[in-house]
Short mmCIF file of C-alpha atoms in Angstrom, two decimals:
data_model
loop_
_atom_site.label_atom_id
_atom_site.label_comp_id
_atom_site.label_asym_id
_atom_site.label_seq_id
_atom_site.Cartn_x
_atom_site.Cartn_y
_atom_site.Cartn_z
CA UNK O 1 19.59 38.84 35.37
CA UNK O 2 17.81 36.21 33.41
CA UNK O 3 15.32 37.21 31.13
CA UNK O 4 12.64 35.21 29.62
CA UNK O 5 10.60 35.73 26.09
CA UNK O 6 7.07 34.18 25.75
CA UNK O 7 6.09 32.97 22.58
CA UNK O 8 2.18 32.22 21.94
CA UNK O 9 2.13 28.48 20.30
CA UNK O 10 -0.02 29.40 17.25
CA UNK O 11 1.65 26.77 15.05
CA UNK O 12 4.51 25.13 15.11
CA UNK O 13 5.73 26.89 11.87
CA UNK O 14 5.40 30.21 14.08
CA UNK O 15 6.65 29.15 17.01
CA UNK O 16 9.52 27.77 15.21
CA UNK O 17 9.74 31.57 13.53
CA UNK O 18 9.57 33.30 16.71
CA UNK O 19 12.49 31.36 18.23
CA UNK O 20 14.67 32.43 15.32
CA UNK O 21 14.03 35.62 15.99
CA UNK O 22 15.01 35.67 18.97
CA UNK O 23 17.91 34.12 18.61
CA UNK O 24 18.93 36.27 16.23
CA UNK O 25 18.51 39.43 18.17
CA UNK O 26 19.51 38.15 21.40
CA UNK O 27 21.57 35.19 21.14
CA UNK O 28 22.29 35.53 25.01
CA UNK O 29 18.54 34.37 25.48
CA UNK O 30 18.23 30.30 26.57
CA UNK O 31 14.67 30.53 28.25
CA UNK O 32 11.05 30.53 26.90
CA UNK O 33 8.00 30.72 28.48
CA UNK O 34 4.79 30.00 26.26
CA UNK O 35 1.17 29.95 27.43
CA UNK O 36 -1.43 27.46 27.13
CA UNK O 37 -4.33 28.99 24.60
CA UNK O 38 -7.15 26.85 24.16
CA UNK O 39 -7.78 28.64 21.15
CA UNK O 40 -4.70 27.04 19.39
CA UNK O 41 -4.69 23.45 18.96
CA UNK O 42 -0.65 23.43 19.87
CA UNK O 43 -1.11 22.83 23.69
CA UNK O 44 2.41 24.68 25.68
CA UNK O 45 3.91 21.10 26.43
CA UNK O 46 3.32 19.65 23.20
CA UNK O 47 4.67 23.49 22.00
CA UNK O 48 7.91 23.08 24.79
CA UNK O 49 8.71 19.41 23.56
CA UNK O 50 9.21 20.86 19.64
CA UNK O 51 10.81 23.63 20.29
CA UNK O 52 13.57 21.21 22.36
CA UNK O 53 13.77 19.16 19.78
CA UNK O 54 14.52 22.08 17.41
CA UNK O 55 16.55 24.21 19.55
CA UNK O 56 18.19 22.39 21.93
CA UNK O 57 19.63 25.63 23.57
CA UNK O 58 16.46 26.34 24.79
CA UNK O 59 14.97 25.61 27.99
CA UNK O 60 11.13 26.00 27.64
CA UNK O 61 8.71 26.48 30.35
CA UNK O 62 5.22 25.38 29.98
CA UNK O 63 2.19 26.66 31.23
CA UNK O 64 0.10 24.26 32.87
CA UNK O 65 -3.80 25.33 33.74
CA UNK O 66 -4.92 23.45 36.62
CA UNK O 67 -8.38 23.59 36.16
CA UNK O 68 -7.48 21.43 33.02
CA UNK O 69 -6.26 18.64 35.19
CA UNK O 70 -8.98 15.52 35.75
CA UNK O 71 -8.22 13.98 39.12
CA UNK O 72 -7.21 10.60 38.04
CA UNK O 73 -5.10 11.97 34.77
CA UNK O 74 -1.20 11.69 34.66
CA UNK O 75 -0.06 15.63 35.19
CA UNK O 76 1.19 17.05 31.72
CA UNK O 77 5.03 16.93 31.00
CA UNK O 78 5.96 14.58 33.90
CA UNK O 79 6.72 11.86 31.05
CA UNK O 80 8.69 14.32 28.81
CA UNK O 81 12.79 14.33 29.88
CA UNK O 82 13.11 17.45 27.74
CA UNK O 83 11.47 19.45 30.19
CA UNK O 84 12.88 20.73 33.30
CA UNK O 85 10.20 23.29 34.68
CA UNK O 86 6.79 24.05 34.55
CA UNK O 87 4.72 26.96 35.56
CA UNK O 88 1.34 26.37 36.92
CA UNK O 89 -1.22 28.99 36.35
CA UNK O 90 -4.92 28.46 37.48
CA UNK O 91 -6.63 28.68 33.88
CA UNK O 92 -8.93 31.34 32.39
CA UNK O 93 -12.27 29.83 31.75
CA UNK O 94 -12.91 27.88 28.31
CA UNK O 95 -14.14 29.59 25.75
CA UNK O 96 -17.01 26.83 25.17
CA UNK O 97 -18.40 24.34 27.15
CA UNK O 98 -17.11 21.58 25.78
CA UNK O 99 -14.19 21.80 27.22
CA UNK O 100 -13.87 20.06 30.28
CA UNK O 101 -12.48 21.61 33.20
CA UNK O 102 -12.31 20.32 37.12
CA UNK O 103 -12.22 21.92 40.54
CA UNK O 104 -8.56 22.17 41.06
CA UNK O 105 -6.65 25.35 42.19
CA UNK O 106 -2.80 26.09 41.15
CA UNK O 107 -2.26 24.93 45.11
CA UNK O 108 -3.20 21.39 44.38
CA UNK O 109 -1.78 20.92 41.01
CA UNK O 110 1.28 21.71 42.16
CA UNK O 111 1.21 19.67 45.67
CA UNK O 112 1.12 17.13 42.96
CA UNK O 113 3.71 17.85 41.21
CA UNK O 114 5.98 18.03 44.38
CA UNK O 115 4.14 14.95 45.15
CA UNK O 116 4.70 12.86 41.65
CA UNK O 117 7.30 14.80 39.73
CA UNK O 118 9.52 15.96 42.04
CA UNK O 119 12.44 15.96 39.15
CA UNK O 120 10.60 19.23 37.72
CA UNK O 121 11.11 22.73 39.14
CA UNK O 122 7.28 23.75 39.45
CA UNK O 123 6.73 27.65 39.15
CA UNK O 124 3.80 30.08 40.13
CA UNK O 125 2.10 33.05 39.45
CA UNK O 126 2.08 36.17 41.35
CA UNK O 127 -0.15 39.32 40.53
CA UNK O 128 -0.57 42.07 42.29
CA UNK O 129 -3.41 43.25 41.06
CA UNK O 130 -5.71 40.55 41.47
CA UNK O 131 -6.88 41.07 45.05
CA UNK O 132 -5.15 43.11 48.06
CA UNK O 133 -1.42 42.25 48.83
CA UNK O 134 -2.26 40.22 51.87
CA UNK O 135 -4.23 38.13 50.40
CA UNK O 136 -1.79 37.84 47.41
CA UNK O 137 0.87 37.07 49.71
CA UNK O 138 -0.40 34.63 51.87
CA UNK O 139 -1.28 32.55 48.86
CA UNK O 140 2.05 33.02 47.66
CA UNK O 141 2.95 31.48 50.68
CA UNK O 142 0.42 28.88 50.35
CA UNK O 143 2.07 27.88 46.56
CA UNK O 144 5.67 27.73 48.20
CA UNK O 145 4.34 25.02 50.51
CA UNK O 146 3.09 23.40 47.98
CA UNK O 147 6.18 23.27 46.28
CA UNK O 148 6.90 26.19 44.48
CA UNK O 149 10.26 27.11 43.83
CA UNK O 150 9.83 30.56 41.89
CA UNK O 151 7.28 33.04 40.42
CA UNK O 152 5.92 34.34 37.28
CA UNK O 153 4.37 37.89 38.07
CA UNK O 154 1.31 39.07 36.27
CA UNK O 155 2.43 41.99 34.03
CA UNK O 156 3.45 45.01 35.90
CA UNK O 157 2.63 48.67 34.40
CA UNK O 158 4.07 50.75 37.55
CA UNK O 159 7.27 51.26 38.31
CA UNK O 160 6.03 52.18 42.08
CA UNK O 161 4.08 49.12 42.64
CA UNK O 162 7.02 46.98 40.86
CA UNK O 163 9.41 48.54 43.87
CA UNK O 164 7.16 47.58 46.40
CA UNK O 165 6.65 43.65 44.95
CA UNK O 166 9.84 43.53 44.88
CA UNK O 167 10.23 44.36 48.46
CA UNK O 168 7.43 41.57 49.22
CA UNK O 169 9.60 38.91 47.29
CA UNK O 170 12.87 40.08 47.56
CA UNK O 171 13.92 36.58 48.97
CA UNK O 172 12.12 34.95 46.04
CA UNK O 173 13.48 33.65 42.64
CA UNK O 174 11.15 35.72 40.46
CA UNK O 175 10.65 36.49 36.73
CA UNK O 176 8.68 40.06 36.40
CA UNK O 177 6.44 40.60 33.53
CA UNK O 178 6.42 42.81 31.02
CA UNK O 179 3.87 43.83 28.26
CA UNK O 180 3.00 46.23 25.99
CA UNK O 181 -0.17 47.66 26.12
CA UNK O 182 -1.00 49.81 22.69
CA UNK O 183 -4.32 52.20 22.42
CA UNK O 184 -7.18 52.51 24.08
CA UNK O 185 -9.17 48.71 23.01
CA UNK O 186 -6.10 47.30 24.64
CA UNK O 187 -6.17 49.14 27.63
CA UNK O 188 -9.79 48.73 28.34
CA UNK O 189 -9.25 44.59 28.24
CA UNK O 190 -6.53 44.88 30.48
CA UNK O 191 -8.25 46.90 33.13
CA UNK O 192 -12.15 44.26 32.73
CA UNK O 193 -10.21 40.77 32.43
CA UNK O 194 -7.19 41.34 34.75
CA UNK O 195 -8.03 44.11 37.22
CA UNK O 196 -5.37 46.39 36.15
CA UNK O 197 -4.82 50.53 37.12
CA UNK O 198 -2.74 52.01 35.02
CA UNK O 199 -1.05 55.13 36.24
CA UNK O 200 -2.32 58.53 34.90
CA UNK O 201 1.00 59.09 32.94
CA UNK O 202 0.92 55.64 31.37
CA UNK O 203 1.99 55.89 27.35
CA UNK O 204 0.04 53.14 25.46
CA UNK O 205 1.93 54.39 22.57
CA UNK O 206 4.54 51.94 20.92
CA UNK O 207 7.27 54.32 21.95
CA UNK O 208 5.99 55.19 25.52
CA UNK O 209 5.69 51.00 25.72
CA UNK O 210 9.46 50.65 24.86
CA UNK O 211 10.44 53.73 26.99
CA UNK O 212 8.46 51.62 30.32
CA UNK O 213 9.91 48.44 29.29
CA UNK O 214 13.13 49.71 29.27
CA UNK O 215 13.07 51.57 32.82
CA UNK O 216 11.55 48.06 33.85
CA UNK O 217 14.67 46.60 32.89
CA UNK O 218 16.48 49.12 34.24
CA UNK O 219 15.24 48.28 37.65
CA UNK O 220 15.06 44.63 37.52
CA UNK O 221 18.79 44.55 36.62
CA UNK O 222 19.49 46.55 39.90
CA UNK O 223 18.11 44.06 42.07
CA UNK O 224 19.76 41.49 40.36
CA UNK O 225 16.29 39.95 39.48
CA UNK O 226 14.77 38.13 36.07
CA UNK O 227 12.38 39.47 33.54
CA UNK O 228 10.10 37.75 31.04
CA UNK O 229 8.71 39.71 27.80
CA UNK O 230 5.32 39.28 26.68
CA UNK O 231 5.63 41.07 23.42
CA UNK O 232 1.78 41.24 22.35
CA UNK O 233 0.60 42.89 19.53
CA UNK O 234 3.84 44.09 18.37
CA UNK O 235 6.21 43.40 15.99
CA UNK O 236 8.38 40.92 18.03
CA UNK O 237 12.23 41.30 16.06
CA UNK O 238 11.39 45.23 16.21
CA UNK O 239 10.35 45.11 20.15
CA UNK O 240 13.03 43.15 21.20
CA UNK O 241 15.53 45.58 18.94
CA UNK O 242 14.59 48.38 21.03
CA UNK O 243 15.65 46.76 24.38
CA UNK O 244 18.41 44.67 23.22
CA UNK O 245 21.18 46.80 25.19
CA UNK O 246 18.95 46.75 28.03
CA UNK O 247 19.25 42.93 28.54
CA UNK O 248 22.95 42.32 29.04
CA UNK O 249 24.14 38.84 31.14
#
């Protein structure tokens, strides 16, 4: 089981922080995901080539919005050596409209990868919450056309649902997400900007969060799969503390 951390690029002094910490609770850890926030003016590649150059241990995955992506522009990272994979996600919308953003869907950006980068493994995004599983899988199969050689699954809060994905992509290479969700605010953006149902015994308490992640893991180790942690709005050293004997290699 590989397992995944993702870091938000706030600066690079936190990034920087983050990484330490995680190397100093699990040393075991070599891959990093981090997201592309328009909100930060560290964009994930620029975020992925420091951290390489810091922590050479580290392989750091990218997230690449398409609808970012101009046409005739280069694609992000194919000029950087220090990166090895990407993962294309379609891009929430900007949050002002000054920022530019184009027509493209994860599909094309990464038919262009495959197409002009071919030396970089190209990841996707899989959610099952987003609209009904055919129609989730059939783009999924749409994406490994393209050229996708893996998946990044939305955040999972049900242990049910996570059994039957994993059913669906059991012949996939697949990372499965998992986030804590703490109080009531939290759970009410969840639900509006991402579609999710939380089951009726759900604990958006910090301990009821570390109790799910760690059953998560529990299961994800038994099929031999990979994780990523999306530690949000928690302490991260403390977080990761709690499931540190869950994520043995």
């Amino acid at each position: 089981m590989l397992v995944s951390i993702e870091l938000v690029p706030r600066s690079k002094e936190d990034l920087l922080r983050d990484i330490t910490i995680v190397e100093n609770i699990l040393p075991q850890i070599n891959v990093l995901n981090v997201p592309d926030l328009l909100r930060f003016d560290l964009r994930s590649y620029e975020a992925a080539s420091f951290a390489y150059s810091e922590k050479k241990d580290f392989n750091v995955i990218p997230h690449i919005r398409a609808i970012d992506i101009a046409p005739d522009a280069p694609l992000p990272c194919v000029d950087r050596p220090e990166i090895k994979e990407v993962l294309v996600v379609a891009g929430d919308p900007p949050p002002t409209e000054q920022h530019e953003v184009y027509p493209n869907t994860s599909v094309d950006i990464i038919k262009r990868y495959q197409k002009e980068a071919p030396h970089l493994r190209v990841y996707a995004v899989f959610d099952p919450y987003r609209r009904s599983p055919k129609e989730e899988l059939e783009e999924l199969e749409r994406k490994k056309e393209a050229g996708a050689s893996g998946f990044f699954t939305q955040p999972i809060f049900d242990t049910n649902l996570l059994q039957l994905s994993m059913d669906w992509l059991r012949d996939e290479t697949v990372f499965w997400g998992i986030s804590p969700v703490l109080g009531e605010k939290s759970r009410r953006y969840w639900e509006r900007v991402n579609n999710i149902v939380f089951p009726k015994e759900y604990d958006f308490s910090l301990e009821g969060n570390i109790h799910f992640a760690q059953r998560m893991l529990q299961l994800v180790k038994q099929q031999n799969d990979n994780a990523y942690l999306m530690p949000l709005r928690v302490d991260l050293g403390a977080y990761l503390t709690e499931l540190q004997s869950f994520i043995v290699y």
